[in-house]
Coordinates of C-alpha atoms in Angstrom, one line a residue:
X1 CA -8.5 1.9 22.3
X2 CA -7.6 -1.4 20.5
X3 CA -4.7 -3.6 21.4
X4 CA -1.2 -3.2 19.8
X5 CA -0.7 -6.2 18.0
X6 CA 2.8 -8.3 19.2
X7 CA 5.8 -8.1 17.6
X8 CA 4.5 -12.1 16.9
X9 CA 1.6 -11.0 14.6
X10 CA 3.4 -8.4 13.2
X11 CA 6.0 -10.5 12.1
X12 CA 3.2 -13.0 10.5
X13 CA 1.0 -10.5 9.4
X14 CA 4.2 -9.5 7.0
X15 CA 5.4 -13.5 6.1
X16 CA 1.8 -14.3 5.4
X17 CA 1.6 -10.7 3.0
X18 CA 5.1 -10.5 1.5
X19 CA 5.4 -10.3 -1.9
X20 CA 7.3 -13.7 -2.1
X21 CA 4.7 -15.6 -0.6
X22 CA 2.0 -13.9 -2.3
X23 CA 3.9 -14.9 -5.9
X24 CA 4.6 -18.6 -4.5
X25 CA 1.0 -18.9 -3.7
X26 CA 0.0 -17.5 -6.9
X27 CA 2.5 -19.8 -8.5
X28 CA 1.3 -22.8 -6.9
X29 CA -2.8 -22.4 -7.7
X30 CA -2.1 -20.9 -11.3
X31 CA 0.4 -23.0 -13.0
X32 CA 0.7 -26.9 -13.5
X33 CA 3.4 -27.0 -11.3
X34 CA 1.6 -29.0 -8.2
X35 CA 0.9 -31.7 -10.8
X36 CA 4.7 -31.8 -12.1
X37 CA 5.9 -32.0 -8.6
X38 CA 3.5 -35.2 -8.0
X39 CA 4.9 -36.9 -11.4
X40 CA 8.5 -36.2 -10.3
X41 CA 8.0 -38.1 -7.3
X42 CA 5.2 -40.9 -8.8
X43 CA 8.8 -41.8 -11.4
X44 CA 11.0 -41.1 -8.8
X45 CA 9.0 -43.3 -6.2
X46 CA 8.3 -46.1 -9.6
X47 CA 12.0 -46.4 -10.1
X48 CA 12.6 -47.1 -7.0
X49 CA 10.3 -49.5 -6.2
X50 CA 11.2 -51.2 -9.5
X51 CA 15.1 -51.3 -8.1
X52 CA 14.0 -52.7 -5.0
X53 CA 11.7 -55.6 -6.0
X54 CA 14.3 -56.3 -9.3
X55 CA 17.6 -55.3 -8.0
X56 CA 19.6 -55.3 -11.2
X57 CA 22.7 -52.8 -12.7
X58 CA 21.5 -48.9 -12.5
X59 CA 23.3 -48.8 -15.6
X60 CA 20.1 -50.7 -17.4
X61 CA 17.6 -49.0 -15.0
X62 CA 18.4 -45.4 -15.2
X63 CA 18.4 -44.9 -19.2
X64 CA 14.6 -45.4 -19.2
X65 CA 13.1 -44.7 -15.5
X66 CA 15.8 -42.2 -14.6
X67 CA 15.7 -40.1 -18.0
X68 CA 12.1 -40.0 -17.6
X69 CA 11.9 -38.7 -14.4
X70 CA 14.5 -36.0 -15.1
X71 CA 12.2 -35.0 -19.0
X72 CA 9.4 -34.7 -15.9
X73 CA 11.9 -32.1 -13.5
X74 CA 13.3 -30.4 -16.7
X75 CA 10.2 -30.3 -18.9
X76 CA 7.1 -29.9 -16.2
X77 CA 9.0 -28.0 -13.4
X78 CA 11.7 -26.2 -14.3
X79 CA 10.1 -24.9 -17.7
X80 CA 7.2 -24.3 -15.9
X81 CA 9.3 -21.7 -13.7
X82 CA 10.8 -19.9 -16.8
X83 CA 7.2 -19.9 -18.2
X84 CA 5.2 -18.3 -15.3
X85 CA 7.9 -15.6 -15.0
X86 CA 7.6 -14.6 -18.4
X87 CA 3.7 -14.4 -18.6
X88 CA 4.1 -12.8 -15.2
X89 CA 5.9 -10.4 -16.8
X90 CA 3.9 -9.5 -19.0
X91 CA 0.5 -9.7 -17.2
X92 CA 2.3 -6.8 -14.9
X93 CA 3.2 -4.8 -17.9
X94 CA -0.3 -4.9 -19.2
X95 CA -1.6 -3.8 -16.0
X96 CA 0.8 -0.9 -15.7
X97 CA -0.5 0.2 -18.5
X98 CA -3.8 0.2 -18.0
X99 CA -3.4 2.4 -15.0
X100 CA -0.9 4.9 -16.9
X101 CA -3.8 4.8 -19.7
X102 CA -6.7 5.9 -17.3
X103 CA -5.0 7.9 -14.0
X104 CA -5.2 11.2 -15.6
X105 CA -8.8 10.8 -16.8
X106 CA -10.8 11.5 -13.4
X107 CA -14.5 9.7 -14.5
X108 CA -16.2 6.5 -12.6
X109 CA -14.9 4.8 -15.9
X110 CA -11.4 5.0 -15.5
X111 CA -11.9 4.7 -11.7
X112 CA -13.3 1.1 -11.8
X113 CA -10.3 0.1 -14.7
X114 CA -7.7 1.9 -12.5
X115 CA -9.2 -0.4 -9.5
X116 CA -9.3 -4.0 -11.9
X117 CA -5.9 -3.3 -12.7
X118 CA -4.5 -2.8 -9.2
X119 CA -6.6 -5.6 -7.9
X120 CA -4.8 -8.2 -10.9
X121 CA -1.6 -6.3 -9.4
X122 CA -1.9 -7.1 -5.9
X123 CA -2.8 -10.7 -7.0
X124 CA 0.5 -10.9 -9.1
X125 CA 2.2 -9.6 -6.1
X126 CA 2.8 -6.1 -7.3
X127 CA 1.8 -3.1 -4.8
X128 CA 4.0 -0.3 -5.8
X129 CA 2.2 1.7 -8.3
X130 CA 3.2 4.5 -10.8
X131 CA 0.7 6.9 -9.7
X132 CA 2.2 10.2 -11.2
X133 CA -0.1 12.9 -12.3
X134 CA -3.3 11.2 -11.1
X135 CA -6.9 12.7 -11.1
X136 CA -8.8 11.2 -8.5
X137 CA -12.7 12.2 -6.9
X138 CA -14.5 10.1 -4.9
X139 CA -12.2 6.6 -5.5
X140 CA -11.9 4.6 -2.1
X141 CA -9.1 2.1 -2.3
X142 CA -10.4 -0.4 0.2
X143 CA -13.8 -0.5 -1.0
X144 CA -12.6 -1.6 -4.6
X145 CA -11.1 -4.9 -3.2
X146 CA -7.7 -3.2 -2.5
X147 CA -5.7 -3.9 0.4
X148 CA -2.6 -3.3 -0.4
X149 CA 0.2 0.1 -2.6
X150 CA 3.4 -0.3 -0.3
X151 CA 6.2 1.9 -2.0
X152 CA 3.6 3.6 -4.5
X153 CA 5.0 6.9 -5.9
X154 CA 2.3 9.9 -6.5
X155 CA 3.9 12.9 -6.9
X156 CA 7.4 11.9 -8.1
X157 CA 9.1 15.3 -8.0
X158 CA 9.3 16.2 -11.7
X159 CA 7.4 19.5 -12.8
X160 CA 7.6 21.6 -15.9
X161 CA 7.7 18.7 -18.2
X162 CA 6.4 19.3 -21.9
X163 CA 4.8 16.2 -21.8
X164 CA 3.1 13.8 -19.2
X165 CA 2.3 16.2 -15.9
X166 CA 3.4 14.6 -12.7
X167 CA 1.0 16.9 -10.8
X168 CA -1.6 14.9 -8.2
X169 CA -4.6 16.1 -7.4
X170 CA -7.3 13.7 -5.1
X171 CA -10.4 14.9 -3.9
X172 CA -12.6 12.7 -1.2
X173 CA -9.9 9.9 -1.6
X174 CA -10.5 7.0 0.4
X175 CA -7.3 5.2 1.9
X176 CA -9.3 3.8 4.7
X177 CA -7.5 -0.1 6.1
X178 CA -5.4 0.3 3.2
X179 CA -1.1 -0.6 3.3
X180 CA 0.5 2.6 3.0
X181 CA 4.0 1.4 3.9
X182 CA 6.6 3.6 1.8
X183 CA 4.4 5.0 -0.2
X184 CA 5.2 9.0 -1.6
X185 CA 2.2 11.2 -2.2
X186 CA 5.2 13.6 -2.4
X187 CA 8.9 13.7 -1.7
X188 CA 9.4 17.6 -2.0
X189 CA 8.5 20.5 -3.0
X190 CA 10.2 21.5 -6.1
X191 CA 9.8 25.0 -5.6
X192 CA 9.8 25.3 -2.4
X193 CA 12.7 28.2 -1.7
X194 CA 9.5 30.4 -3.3
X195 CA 8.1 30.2 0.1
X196 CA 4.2 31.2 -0.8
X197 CA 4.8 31.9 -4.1
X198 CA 5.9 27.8 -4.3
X199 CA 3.0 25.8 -6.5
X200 CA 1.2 22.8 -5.1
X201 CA 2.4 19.8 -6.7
X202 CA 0.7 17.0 -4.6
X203 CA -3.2 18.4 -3.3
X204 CA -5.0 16.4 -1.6
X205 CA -8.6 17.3 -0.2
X206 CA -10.8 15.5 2.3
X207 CA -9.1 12.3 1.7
X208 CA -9.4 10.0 4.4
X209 CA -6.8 7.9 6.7
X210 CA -8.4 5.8 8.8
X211 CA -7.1 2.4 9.9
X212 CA -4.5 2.9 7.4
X213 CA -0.4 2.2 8.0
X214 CA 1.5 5.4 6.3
X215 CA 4.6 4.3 8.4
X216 CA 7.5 5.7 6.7
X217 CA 5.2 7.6 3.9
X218 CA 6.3 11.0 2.6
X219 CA 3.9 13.8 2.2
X220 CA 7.0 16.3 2.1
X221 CA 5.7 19.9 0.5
X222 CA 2.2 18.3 -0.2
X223 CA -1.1 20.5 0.4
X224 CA -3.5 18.3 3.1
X225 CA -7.1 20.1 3.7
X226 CA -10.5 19.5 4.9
X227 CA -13.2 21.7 3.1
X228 CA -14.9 21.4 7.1
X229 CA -13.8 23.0 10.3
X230 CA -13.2 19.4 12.3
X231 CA -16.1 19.5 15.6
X232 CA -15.2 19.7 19.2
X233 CA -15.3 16.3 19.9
X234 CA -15.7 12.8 18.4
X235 CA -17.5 11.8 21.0
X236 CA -21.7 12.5 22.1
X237 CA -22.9 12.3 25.9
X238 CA -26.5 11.2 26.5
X239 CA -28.7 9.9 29.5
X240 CA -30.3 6.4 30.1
X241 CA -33.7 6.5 30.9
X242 CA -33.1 5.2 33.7
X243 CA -30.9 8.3 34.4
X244 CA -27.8 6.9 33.8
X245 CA -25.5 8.8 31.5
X246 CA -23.4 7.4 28.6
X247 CA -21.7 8.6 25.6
X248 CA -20.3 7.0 21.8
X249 CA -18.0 8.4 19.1
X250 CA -20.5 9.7 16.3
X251 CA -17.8 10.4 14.0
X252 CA -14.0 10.2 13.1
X253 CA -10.9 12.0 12.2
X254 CA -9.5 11.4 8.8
X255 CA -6.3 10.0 10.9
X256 CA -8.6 7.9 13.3
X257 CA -6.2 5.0 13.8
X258 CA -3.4 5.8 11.7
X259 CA -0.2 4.7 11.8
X260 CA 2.2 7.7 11.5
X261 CA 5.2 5.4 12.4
X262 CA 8.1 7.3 10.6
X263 CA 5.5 9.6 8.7
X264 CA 6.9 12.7 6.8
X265 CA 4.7 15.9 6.7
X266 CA 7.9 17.8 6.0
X267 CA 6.7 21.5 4.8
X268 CA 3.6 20.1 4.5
X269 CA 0.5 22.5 4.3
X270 CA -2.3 21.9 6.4
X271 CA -6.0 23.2 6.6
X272 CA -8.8 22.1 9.1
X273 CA -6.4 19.0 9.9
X274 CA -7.7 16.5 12.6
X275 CA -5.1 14.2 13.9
X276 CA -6.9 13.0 17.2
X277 CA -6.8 8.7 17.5
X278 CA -3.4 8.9 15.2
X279 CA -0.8 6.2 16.5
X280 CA 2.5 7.1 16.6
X281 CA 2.1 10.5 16.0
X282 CA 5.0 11.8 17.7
X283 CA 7.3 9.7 15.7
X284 CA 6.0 11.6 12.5
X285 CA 8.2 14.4 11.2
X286 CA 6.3 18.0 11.2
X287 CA 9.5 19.8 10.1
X288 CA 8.6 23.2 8.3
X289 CA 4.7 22.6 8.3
X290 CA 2.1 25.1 8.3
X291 CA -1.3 25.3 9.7
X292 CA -0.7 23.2 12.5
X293 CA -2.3 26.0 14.8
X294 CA -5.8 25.2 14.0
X295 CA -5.4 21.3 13.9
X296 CA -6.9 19.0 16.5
X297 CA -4.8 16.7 18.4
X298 CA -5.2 14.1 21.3
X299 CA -3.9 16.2 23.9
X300 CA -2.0 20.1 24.9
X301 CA 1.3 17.6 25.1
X302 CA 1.0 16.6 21.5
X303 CA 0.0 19.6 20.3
X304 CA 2.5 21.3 22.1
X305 CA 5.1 18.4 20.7
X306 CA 4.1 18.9 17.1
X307 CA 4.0 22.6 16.8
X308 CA 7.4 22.9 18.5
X309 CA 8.9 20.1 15.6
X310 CA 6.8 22.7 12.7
X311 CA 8.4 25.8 13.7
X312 CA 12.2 24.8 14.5
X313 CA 12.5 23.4 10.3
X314 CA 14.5 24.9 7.6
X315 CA 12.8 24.3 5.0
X316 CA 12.0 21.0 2.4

């Protein structure tokens, strides 16, 4: 089992991936502004030298060296500021767009558009995505050059709207090593009081978890299930030929690694689940969720843990 990291690299894993440092570094490569920065200071450094090797009145020095070194601040740095932010702006928009354009169209075409545009996202320092009413099959989020949808909204809770269906539906999702922080594949079940009669508003089947941090995600009232009954064990036992014996993990849970730190699975429903190698699994919230009986867990402890949490709920 691999090392938890220290609260050290946590705490720079999160500086160094922050959205203000990933929009200051952004700023930095793709604007003039390093270039202003060294003129302000090539005037600044000029007047002052000039001062010191001809000491003389400021008043006669500072008209021309000093109001050209504040046309460099205003003009080059601060209007550089305004500037970025305002195509910033509106390279998010566009991007937004794009995604809102293609996320109910579920084709390899509007898979790799929906994937440009969250890439020029992350890059701009945006990870929380509109993903309301998308049709995904087969789209792995990692694999596109995607590391990061903290605070992403799926299902957003709305249903029975004339126009613009909030319903999600993913099939063979991948959200393997991807930053899950916040994000809600489903806040509640809107019909929920139906009990079984209550629709599925947020399906998801044989997506994948693995290496993934969903600490504090919501799955509340969302259908999770695996078209495959999960095996025995992860793990295979063989012999040496010298007639030693051995053994190595063959395969992997969809949860393999997970980080269900804060995790809601309030009345979630659950089919063929597999949560062995989850971290943090007992700081998840099971309230209400169904199906639990036939899921695979670490240990009798957990399981015992988790099923106890399912069946003491009220309800979504």
């Amino acid at each position: 089992m691999r090392r938890k990291p220290s609260r050290l690299q946590i705490w720079r894993n999160r500086l160094v991936t922050s959205r203000a440092a990933t929009s200051w570094r952004n700023f930095w490569h793709e604007t003039n502004f390093p270039m202003a920065i060294g003129l302000f200071f090539a005037c600044a450094g000029v007047t002052y030298l000039w001062w010191r090797l001809d000491p003389q009145d400021l008043s006669n020095l500072w008209p021309e060296m000093g109001g050209m070194t504040l046309d460099v601040f205003f003009i080059l740095i601060v209007f550089a500021l305004f500037e970025h932010r305002r195509g910033k702006r509106q390279d998010i928009a566009r991007q937004r767009e794009v995604i809102d354009d293609y996320k109910r169209w579920d084709h390899p075409e509007a898979h790799l558009r929906i994937a440009g545009a969250i890439r020029r996202l992350n890059r701009l320092g945006e990870f929380a995505l509109d993903m309301a009413g998308a049709r995904l099959t087969k789209f792995e989020f990692a694999h596109s050059g995607i590391q990061s949808i903290e605070g992403s909204t799926f299902f957003d809770g709305r249903w029975g709207e004339k126009f613009g269906d909030s319903t999600v539906k993913m099939t063979e999702v991948s959200f393997d090593h991807l930053n899950c922080r916040k994000v809600i594949f489903a806040p509640y079940n809107p019909l929920a009081g139906l009990g079984d009669l209550a629709g599925i508003f947020a399906h998801l089947v044989d997506c994948s978890f693995m290496d993934s941090d969903l600490s504090d995600a919501k799955f509340n009232g969302a259908k999770l299930q695996w078209s495959e009954i999960p095996p025995e064990t992860h793990v295979e036992f063989f012999d040496n030929d010298d007639g030693s014996s051995g053994c190595g993990q063959v395969s992997y849970g969809p949860f393999w690694h997970a980080n269900l730190q804060g995790t809601s699975f309030k009345g979630c429903q659950f089919k063929n689940a597999d949560f062995r190698d989850a971290e943090n699994i007992l700081d998840a919230d099971f309230t209400s969720a169904k199906g639990l009986e036939d899921a695979f867990f670490d240990s009798d402890e957990i399981r015992a843990a988790v099923l106890a949490q399912a069946g003491g709920g009220t309800g979504t």
